Amino acid sequence: MKFLFVGTNPENTGGATHFVALAQALVEVGHSVDVVAYPGGLIAKELAHSEVRLYGATFRNAYDLRGYAKVMAAAKQSKPDWLVGNFGKEYWPLIVMGRLLGVPVALFRHRTPPMKRLSAYLIPRLAQRFFAVSNYARQAYLDRGVPAGLVRVLYNPVNLARCRPDARKRGATLQSLGIDDEAIVLGYSGRMHGGKGIFTLLEAATAAMAEEPRLHCLWVGDGPEAQDLRARVAAGPVATRHHFLGWTHDVSPYYSAMSMLAFPSIAPETFGRVSIEAQASGVPVLASNVGGVPETLRPDVTGVLLPPGDADAWRRAILKMCNASFQRPMAEAARLYVQEHFSTAVIADEFVKILADH
């Protein structure tokens, strides 16, 4: 099957990461994928050395005629069986071009509503396939009156070759951070703002450190409240056991250094890619029981679901995960769980089956 993916968003977002992973997954299982992407953006950089053919273009908005012209030219050259879009500003252009070219359109929505009311009503009905990235996100569209048969669910795929346990990488990473090999490392990866639960996690981790001297916390990411978080750590009693890496394009090397990953969001998340990436790396997850996050793990097998914002419950869970007899079976189960449910081969196969389903 031939696909033309259109994703001209230049930013590093979960939607962009999903776009790249799905395109790569389809290529891995033998499909042909061409991509229209923002020149020099994350998507173009990630796919530059793959078997994907790249076309450069931008869509400033749904009325950008230059964007239409570039996509139409790419479609006439590649002759795709499906047009695939991931970003809201390209929904209407792809629907229009799909009609003009006689090519069906599959659209992904990575956020829960609202879209503008007219778009929220029409887009799932006009696209030949409309996907949410979790059952939680799907339900938000059903609650807005979209017929159940029009909203499918396809989870984010994870590249198991990139995210995998690596003892040597763990040792090298810990050494580079000045952390002892015997340390227990609690990891966080994501944007740093209050809705992500970072201050709940800081309170819980600091309290757990008072009881567990081997415990360190690794913070990967940046955001509007990163400076506040760092200031609170610096003023606390165990500042030297908190390690800040800032934003990094590729988090996968750091998963191997983690003993557990925290996903402490207070605000609902549509999914939670870092959760499945960590589990693919053999890292169990402590996750808030909110939004689509519970769909990313097998509770009490590959991780633990916790009440969002409850620092004491998080403290107790962190300390429990510090016990090797509790942590190791979850670590061993985590990668197998991802392999069965979120691997590139599984998700690519499910995607093609849904497209073929009449």
mmCIF file of C-alpha atoms in Angstrom, residues 20-334:
data_model
loop_
_atom_site.group_PDB
_atom_site.id
_atom_site.type_symbol
_atom_site.label_atom_id
_atom_site.label_comp_id
_atom_site.label_asym_id
_atom_site.label_seq_id
_atom_site.Cartn_x
_atom_site.Cartn_y
_atom_site.Cartn_z
ATOM 1 C CA VAL A 20 7.414 9.738 12.521
ATOM 2 C CA ALA A 21 6.883 6.459 14.377
ATOM 3 C CA LEU A 22 3.848 5.466 12.300
ATOM 4 C CA ALA A 23 5.573 6.318 9.006
ATOM 5 C CA GLN A 24 8.604 4.254 10.021
ATOM 6 C CA ALA A 25 6.383 1.397 11.205
ATOM 7 C CA LEU A 26 4.637 1.177 7.838
ATOM 8 C CA VAL A 27 7.962 1.167 5.971
ATOM 9 C CA GLU A 28 9.294 -1.580 8.255
ATOM 10 C CA VAL A 29 6.440 -3.910 7.317
ATOM 11 C CA GLY A 30 6.806 -3.286 3.590
ATOM 12 C CA HIS A 31 4.569 -0.348 2.666
ATOM 13 C CA SER A 32 5.628 2.667 0.606
ATOM 14 C CA VAL A 33 5.569 5.991 2.471
ATOM 15 C CA ASP A 34 6.197 9.501 1.139
ATOM 16 C CA VAL A 35 6.088 12.477 3.486
ATOM 17 C CA VAL A 36 5.392 16.186 3.059
ATOM 18 C CA ALA A 37 7.113 17.903 5.990
ATOM 19 C CA TYR A 38 8.387 21.248 7.167
ATOM 20 C CA PRO A 39 11.988 21.626 5.918
ATOM 21 C CA GLY A 40 14.403 21.316 8.826
ATOM 22 C CA GLY A 41 11.661 20.427 11.313
ATOM 23 C CA LEU A 42 11.586 17.423 13.633
ATOM 24 C CA ILE A 43 9.703 15.205 11.183
ATOM 25 C CA ALA A 44 12.060 15.948 8.286
ATOM 26 C CA LYS A 45 15.147 15.439 10.470
ATOM 27 C CA GLU A 46 13.917 12.141 11.896
ATOM 28 C CA LEU A 47 13.023 10.721 8.500
ATOM 29 C CA ALA A 48 15.958 12.125 6.539
ATOM 30 C CA HIS A 49 17.961 8.891 6.652
ATOM 31 C CA SER A 50 15.056 6.482 6.295
ATOM 32 C CA GLU A 51 13.486 4.884 3.231
ATOM 33 C CA VAL A 52 10.826 7.597 3.207
ATOM 34 C CA ARG A 53 10.797 10.080 0.323
ATOM 35 C CA LEU A 54 10.573 13.632 1.659
ATOM 36 C CA TYR A 55 8.930 16.703 0.138
ATOM 37 C CA GLY A 56 9.323 20.130 1.728
ATOM 38 C CA ALA A 57 6.264 22.320 2.326
ATOM 39 C CA THR A 58 4.508 24.498 4.876
ATOM 40 C CA PHE A 59 0.869 25.163 5.685
ATOM 41 C CA ARG A 60 0.481 28.466 7.497
ATOM 42 C CA ASN A 61 -3.273 27.855 7.649
ATOM 43 C CA ALA A 62 -6.074 26.076 5.799
ATOM 44 C CA TYR A 63 -6.051 28.734 3.044
ATOM 45 C CA ASP A 64 -2.343 28.547 2.170
ATOM 46 C CA LEU A 65 -2.382 27.951 -1.596
ATOM 47 C CA ARG A 66 1.350 27.237 -1.714
ATOM 48 C CA GLY A 67 0.819 24.380 0.726
ATOM 49 C CA TYR A 68 -1.936 22.974 -1.482
ATOM 50 C CA ALA A 69 0.283 23.192 -4.558
ATOM 51 C CA LYS A 70 3.175 21.362 -2.887
ATOM 52 C CA VAL A 71 0.972 18.552 -1.580
ATOM 53 C CA MET A 72 -0.858 18.176 -4.894
ATOM 54 C CA ALA A 73 2.476 17.906 -6.723
ATOM 55 C CA ALA A 74 3.723 15.289 -4.251
ATOM 56 C CA ALA A 75 0.481 13.307 -4.555
ATOM 57 C CA LYS A 76 0.584 13.322 -8.357
ATOM 58 C CA GLN A 77 4.134 12.006 -8.242
ATOM 59 C CA SER A 78 3.654 9.361 -5.536
ATOM 60 C CA LYS A 79 0.103 8.262 -6.490
ATOM 61 C CA PRO A 80 -0.845 7.249 -2.907
ATOM 62 C CA ASP A 81 -3.642 4.923 -1.868
ATOM 63 C CA TRP A 82 -4.202 7.074 1.256
ATOM 64 C CA LEU A 83 -3.490 10.617 2.400
ATOM 65 C CA VAL A 84 -2.640 10.723 6.113
ATOM 66 C CA GLY A 85 -2.691 13.818 8.329
ATOM 67 C CA ASN A 86 -1.825 14.457 11.961
ATOM 68 C CA PHE A 87 -2.274 18.199 12.531
ATOM 69 C CA GLY A 88 -5.403 20.307 12.747
ATOM 70 C CA LYS A 89 -4.402 23.047 10.312
ATOM 71 C CA GLU A 90 -4.113 20.415 7.567
ATOM 72 C CA TYR A 91 -7.427 18.616 8.139
ATOM 73 C CA TRP A 92 -9.501 20.717 5.754
ATOM 74 C CA PRO A 93 -6.791 20.957 3.065
ATOM 75 C CA LEU A 94 -6.389 17.175 3.064
ATOM 76 C CA ILE A 95 -10.129 16.597 2.858
ATOM 77 C CA VAL A 96 -10.361 19.023 -0.078
ATOM 78 C CA MET A 97 -7.354 17.513 -1.858
ATOM 79 C CA GLY A 98 -8.589 13.999 -1.216
ATOM 80 C CA ARG A 99 -11.831 14.876 -3.009
ATOM 81 C CA LEU A 100 -9.970 16.494 -5.902
ATOM 82 C CA LEU A 101 -7.566 13.562 -6.300
ATOM 83 C CA GLY A 102 -10.038 10.784 -5.565
ATOM 84 C CA VAL A 103 -7.797 9.545 -2.716
ATOM 85 C CA PRO A 104 -9.214 8.566 0.710
ATOM 86 C CA VAL A 105 -8.041 10.513 3.772
ATOM 87 C CA ALA A 106 -7.109 9.252 7.256
ATOM 88 C CA LEU A 107 -6.790 11.870 9.991
ATOM 89 C CA PHE A 108 -5.413 11.572 13.515
ATOM 90 C CA ARG A 109 -6.496 13.736 16.420
ATOM 91 C CA HIS A 110 -4.078 13.923 19.354
ATOM 92 C CA ARG A 111 -6.190 16.226 21.474
ATOM 93 C CA THR A 112 -9.608 15.915 22.942
ATOM 94 C CA PRO A 113 -12.180 18.515 21.735
ATOM 95 C CA PRO A 114 -12.761 21.311 21.302
ATOM 96 C CA MET A 115 -12.179 21.834 17.649
ATOM 97 C CA LYS A 116 -14.407 24.572 16.334
ATOM 98 C CA ARG A 117 -17.938 23.248 16.469
ATOM 99 C CA LEU A 118 -18.454 23.021 12.703
ATOM 100 C CA SER A 119 -15.098 21.275 12.203
ATOM 101 C CA ALA A 120 -15.754 18.899 15.086
ATOM 102 C CA TYR A 121 -19.026 17.916 13.428
ATOM 103 C CA LEU A 122 -17.841 17.669 9.826
ATOM 104 C CA ILE A 123 -14.261 16.398 9.873
ATOM 105 C CA PRO A 124 -14.954 12.935 11.354
ATOM 106 C CA ARG A 125 -17.788 12.586 8.842
ATOM 107 C CA LEU A 126 -15.849 13.765 5.782
ATOM 108 C CA ALA A 127 -12.575 11.925 6.385
ATOM 109 C CA GLN A 128 -12.698 8.292 5.303
ATOM 110 C CA ARG A 129 -11.013 7.366 8.612
ATOM 111 C CA PHE A 130 -10.784 9.480 11.757
ATOM 112 C CA PHE A 131 -8.528 8.244 14.568
ATOM 113 C CA ALA A 132 -8.203 9.107 18.228
ATOM 114 C CA VAL A 133 -5.051 7.951 20.023
ATOM 115 C CA SER A 134 -6.843 6.480 23.050
ATOM 116 C CA ASN A 135 -10.276 5.309 24.122
ATOM 117 C CA TYR A 136 -10.361 8.274 26.491
ATOM 118 C CA ALA A 137 -9.886 10.653 23.557
ATOM 119 C CA ARG A 138 -12.414 8.749 21.463
ATOM 120 C CA GLN A 139 -15.057 9.096 24.170
ATOM 121 C CA ALA A 140 -14.632 12.871 24.097
ATOM 122 C CA TYR A 141 -15.799 12.864 20.464
ATOM 123 C CA LEU A 142 -18.683 10.511 21.173
ATOM 124 C CA ASP A 143 -19.751 12.887 23.943
ATOM 125 C CA ARG A 144 -19.866 15.637 21.312
ATOM 126 C CA GLY A 145 -22.292 13.593 19.222
ATOM 127 C CA VAL A 146 -19.917 12.024 16.703
ATOM 128 C CA PRO A 147 -21.250 8.544 15.789
ATOM 129 C CA ALA A 148 -19.237 5.752 17.414
ATOM 130 C CA GLY A 149 -18.497 4.070 14.091
ATOM 131 C CA LEU A 150 -16.677 7.146 12.805
ATOM 132 C CA VAL A 151 -13.993 7.368 15.504
ATOM 133 C CA ARG A 152 -11.397 4.596 15.576
ATOM 134 C CA VAL A 153 -8.576 4.167 18.089
ATOM 135 C CA LEU A 154 -4.961 3.606 17.117
ATOM 136 C CA TYR A 155 -2.315 3.838 19.804
ATOM 137 C CA ASN A 156 1.134 5.342 19.391
ATOM 138 C CA PRO A 157 3.709 2.838 18.111
ATOM 139 C CA VAL A 158 7.115 2.455 19.790
ATOM 140 C CA ASN A 159 10.347 1.509 18.076
ATOM 141 C CA LEU A 160 11.637 -1.384 20.173
ATOM 142 C CA ALA A 161 15.086 -1.157 18.595
ATOM 143 C CA ARG A 162 15.471 2.380 19.903
ATOM 144 C CA CYS A 163 13.834 1.837 23.297
ATOM 145 C CA ARG A 164 15.306 -1.269 24.928
ATOM 146 C CA PRO A 165 17.101 -2.259 28.132
ATOM 147 C CA ASP A 166 20.839 -1.665 27.936
ATOM 148 C CA ALA A 167 22.964 -2.332 31.030
ATOM 149 C CA ARG A 168 26.097 -0.818 29.498
ATOM 150 C CA LYS A 169 24.262 2.351 28.531
ATOM 151 C CA ARG A 170 22.851 2.540 32.058
ATOM 152 C CA GLY A 171 26.312 2.417 33.585
ATOM 153 C CA ALA A 172 27.720 5.027 31.214
ATOM 154 C CA THR A 173 24.793 7.381 31.777
ATOM 155 C CA LEU A 174 24.958 7.083 35.559
ATOM 156 C CA GLN A 175 28.694 7.700 35.476
ATOM 157 C CA SER A 176 28.234 10.801 33.314
ATOM 158 C CA LEU A 177 25.770 12.156 35.887
ATOM 159 C CA GLY A 178 27.961 11.332 38.864
ATOM 160 C CA ILE A 179 25.451 8.786 40.183
ATOM 161 C CA ASP A 180 26.605 5.560 41.823
ATOM 162 C CA ASP A 181 25.905 2.272 40.004
ATOM 163 C CA GLU A 182 23.907 1.031 42.984
ATOM 164 C CA ALA A 183 21.575 4.025 42.940
ATOM 165 C CA ILE A 184 17.833 3.759 42.439
ATOM 166 C CA VAL A 185 16.795 6.299 39.832
ATOM 167 C CA LEU A 186 13.321 7.791 39.603
ATOM 168 C CA GLY A 187 12.889 9.404 36.192
ATOM 169 C CA TYR A 188 10.605 12.089 34.824
ATOM 170 C CA SER A 189 10.424 13.023 31.143
ATOM 171 C CA GLY A 190 8.192 15.730 29.747
ATOM 172 C CA ARG A 191 7.224 19.372 29.844
ATOM 173 C CA MET A 192 7.693 21.086 33.141
ATOM 174 C CA HIS A 193 4.520 22.831 34.183
ATOM 175 C CA GLY A 194 2.044 22.398 37.013
ATOM 176 C CA GLY A 195 -0.493 20.380 35.044
ATOM 177 C CA LYS A 196 2.119 17.660 34.570
ATOM 178 C CA GLY A 197 2.230 17.122 38.341
ATOM 179 C CA ILE A 198 5.913 18.009 38.703
ATOM 180 C CA PHE A 199 5.500 19.663 42.097
ATOM 181 C CA THR A 200 3.571 16.708 43.489
ATOM 182 C CA LEU A 201 6.363 14.481 42.244
ATOM 183 C CA LEU A 202 9.040 16.710 43.791
ATOM 184 C CA GLU A 203 7.299 16.624 47.166
ATOM 185 C CA ALA A 204 6.867 12.854 47.006
ATOM 186 C CA ALA A 205 10.390 12.158 45.769
ATOM 187 C CA THR A 206 12.011 14.410 48.371
ATOM 188 C CA ALA A 207 10.057 12.698 51.154
ATOM 189 C CA ALA A 208 11.005 9.267 49.792
ATOM 190 C CA MET A 209 14.673 10.275 49.631
ATOM 191 C CA ALA A 210 14.579 10.938 53.386
ATOM 192 C CA GLU A 211 13.778 7.236 53.859
ATOM 193 C CA GLU A 212 15.813 5.750 50.996
ATOM 194 C CA PRO A 213 19.404 7.056 50.743
ATOM 195 C CA ARG A 214 20.026 5.320 47.391
ATOM 196 C CA LEU A 215 17.210 7.193 45.646
ATOM 197 C CA HIS A 216 18.008 9.845 43.025
ATOM 198 C CA CYS A 217 15.672 11.744 40.699
ATOM 199 C CA LEU A 218 16.437 12.385 37.026
ATOM 200 C CA TRP A 219 14.497 15.234 35.409
ATOM 201 C CA VAL A 220 14.439 15.290 31.584
ATOM 202 C CA GLY A 221 12.651 18.160 29.877
ATOM 203 C CA ASP A 222 11.953 21.859 30.027
ATOM 204 C CA GLY A 223 8.999 24.173 30.260
ATOM 205 C CA PRO A 224 7.536 27.343 31.767
ATOM 206 C CA GLU A 225 7.951 26.192 35.386
ATOM 207 C CA ALA A 226 11.352 24.515 35.074
ATOM 208 C CA GLN A 227 13.080 27.429 36.797
ATOM 209 C CA ASP A 228 10.641 27.304 39.715
ATOM 210 C CA LEU A 229 11.173 23.551 40.029
ATOM 211 C CA ARG A 230 14.946 23.955 40.086
ATOM 212 C CA ALA A 231 14.683 26.701 42.703
ATOM 213 C CA ARG A 232 12.555 24.509 44.972
ATOM 214 C CA VAL A 233 15.044 21.653 44.596
ATOM 215 C CA ALA A 234 17.980 23.965 45.368
ATOM 216 C CA ALA A 235 16.250 25.133 48.552
ATOM 217 C CA GLY A 236 15.482 21.580 49.668
ATOM 218 C CA PRO A 237 17.455 19.130 51.805
ATOM 219 C CA VAL A 238 18.563 16.702 49.047
ATOM 220 C CA ALA A 239 19.397 18.987 46.125
ATOM 221 C CA THR A 240 22.457 16.965 45.085
ATOM 222 C CA ARG A 241 20.282 13.906 44.424
ATOM 223 C CA HIS A 242 18.130 15.706 41.850
ATOM 224 C CA HIS A 243 19.657 15.824 38.362
ATOM 225 C CA PHE A 244 18.347 18.137 35.629
ATOM 226 C CA LEU A 245 19.152 17.387 31.992
ATOM 227 C CA GLY A 246 16.990 20.042 30.339
ATOM 228 C CA TRP A 247 15.300 19.415 27.015
ATOM 229 C CA THR A 248 16.705 16.625 24.879
ATOM 230 C CA HIS A 249 15.534 15.525 21.457
ATOM 231 C CA ASP A 250 16.062 11.812 22.151
ATOM 232 C CA VAL A 251 15.125 10.596 25.625
ATOM 233 C CA SER A 252 15.677 6.906 24.842
ATOM 234 C CA PRO A 253 19.286 6.708 26.147
ATOM 235 C CA TYR A 254 18.131 7.917 29.562
ATOM 236 C CA TYR A 255 15.405 5.317 30.059
ATOM 237 C CA SER A 256 18.107 2.697 30.602
ATOM 238 C CA ALA A 257 19.386 4.709 33.564
ATOM 239 C CA MET A 258 15.977 4.724 35.261
ATOM 240 C CA SER A 259 14.729 2.220 37.801
ATOM 241 C CA MET A 260 11.189 3.597 37.442
ATOM 242 C CA LEU A 261 9.438 6.344 35.471
ATOM 243 C CA ALA A 262 6.992 8.779 37.032
ATOM 244 C CA PHE A 263 4.054 10.084 34.982
ATOM 245 C CA PRO A 264 2.398 12.290 37.623
ATOM 246 C CA SER A 265 0.031 14.431 35.509
ATOM 247 C CA ILE A 266 -2.785 16.224 37.274
ATOM 248 C CA ALA A 267 -4.467 17.474 34.100
ATOM 249 C CA PRO A 268 -5.919 14.757 31.825
ATOM 250 C CA GLU A 269 -3.618 13.452 29.098
ATOM 251 C CA THR A 270 -4.966 12.005 25.858
ATOM 252 C CA PHE A 271 -2.382 9.214 25.995
ATOM 253 C CA GLY A 272 1.192 9.155 27.325
ATOM 254 C CA ARG A 273 3.952 8.142 24.957
ATOM 255 C CA VAL A 274 6.750 8.336 27.537
ATOM 256 C CA SER A 275 5.010 5.625 29.543
ATOM 257 C CA ILE A 276 5.220 3.057 26.758
ATOM 258 C CA GLU A 277 8.722 4.141 25.752
ATOM 259 C CA ALA A 278 9.909 3.571 29.312
ATOM 260 C CA GLN A 279 8.240 0.171 29.520
ATOM 261 C CA ALA A 280 9.817 -0.800 26.185
ATOM 262 C CA SER A 281 13.132 -0.042 27.886
ATOM 263 C CA GLY A 282 12.278 -2.373 30.766
ATOM 264 C CA VAL A 283 11.272 0.421 33.150
ATOM 265 C CA PRO A 284 8.081 0.093 35.234
ATOM 266 C CA VAL A 285 5.854 3.155 35.457
ATOM 267 C CA LEU A 286 4.175 5.042 38.276
ATOM 268 C CA ALA A 287 1.303 6.850 36.563
ATOM 269 C CA SER A 288 -1.612 9.090 37.435
ATOM 270 C CA ASN A 289 -4.987 7.473 37.035
ATOM 271 C CA VAL A 290 -6.292 10.232 34.787
ATOM 272 C CA GLY A 291 -7.337 10.664 31.147
ATOM 273 C CA GLY A 292 -5.819 8.189 28.696
ATOM 274 C CA VAL A 293 -2.784 7.401 30.878
ATOM 275 C CA PRO A 294 -4.223 4.117 32.292
ATOM 276 C CA GLU A 295 -4.347 2.751 28.733
ATOM 277 C CA THR A 296 -0.539 2.867 28.529
ATOM 278 C CA LEU A 297 0.235 0.196 31.128
ATOM 279 C CA ARG A 298 -1.024 -2.980 32.748
ATOM 280 C CA PRO A 299 -1.803 -1.969 36.349
ATOM 281 C CA ASP A 300 0.063 -3.949 39.014
ATOM 282 C CA VAL A 301 1.908 -5.890 36.296
ATOM 283 C CA THR A 302 3.996 -3.304 34.414
ATOM 284 C CA GLY A 303 3.331 -0.331 36.667
ATOM 285 C CA VAL A 304 1.106 1.261 39.265
ATOM 286 C CA LEU A 305 -1.799 3.692 38.876
ATOM 287 C CA LEU A 306 -1.963 6.410 41.515
ATOM 288 C CA PRO A 307 -4.326 9.245 42.456
ATOM 289 C CA PRO A 308 -3.183 12.471 40.773
ATOM 290 C CA GLY A 309 -1.898 15.122 43.147
ATOM 291 C CA ASP A 310 -1.665 12.838 46.205
ATOM 292 C CA ALA A 311 1.962 13.315 47.260
ATOM 293 C CA ASP A 312 1.810 10.833 50.115
ATOM 294 C CA ALA A 313 0.427 8.049 47.896
ATOM 295 C CA TRP A 314 3.218 8.792 45.406
ATOM 296 C CA ARG A 315 5.823 8.709 48.193
ATOM 297 C CA ARG A 316 4.635 5.281 49.317
ATOM 298 C CA ALA A 317 4.614 3.972 45.728
ATOM 299 C CA ILE A 318 8.137 5.269 45.043
ATOM 300 C CA LEU A 319 9.443 3.561 48.158
ATOM 301 C CA LYS A 320 7.670 0.328 47.245
ATOM 302 C CA MET A 321 9.233 0.423 43.785
ATOM 303 C CA CYS A 322 12.651 0.819 45.434
ATOM 304 C CA ASN A 323 12.233 -2.787 46.607
ATOM 305 C CA ALA A 324 13.877 -5.008 43.984
ATOM 306 C CA SER A 325 11.485 -7.902 44.641
ATOM 307 C CA PHE A 326 8.604 -5.603 43.645
ATOM 308 C CA GLN A 327 10.340 -3.705 40.841
ATOM 309 C CA ARG A 328 12.098 -6.469 38.905
ATOM 310 C CA PRO A 329 9.049 -8.563 37.913
ATOM 311 C CA MET A 330 7.385 -5.399 36.609
ATOM 312 C CA ALA A 331 10.514 -4.440 34.668
ATOM 313 C CA GLU A 332 10.597 -7.892 33.072
ATOM 314 C CA ALA A 333 6.894 -7.778 32.165
ATOM 315 C CA ALA A 334 7.003 -4.225 30.819
#
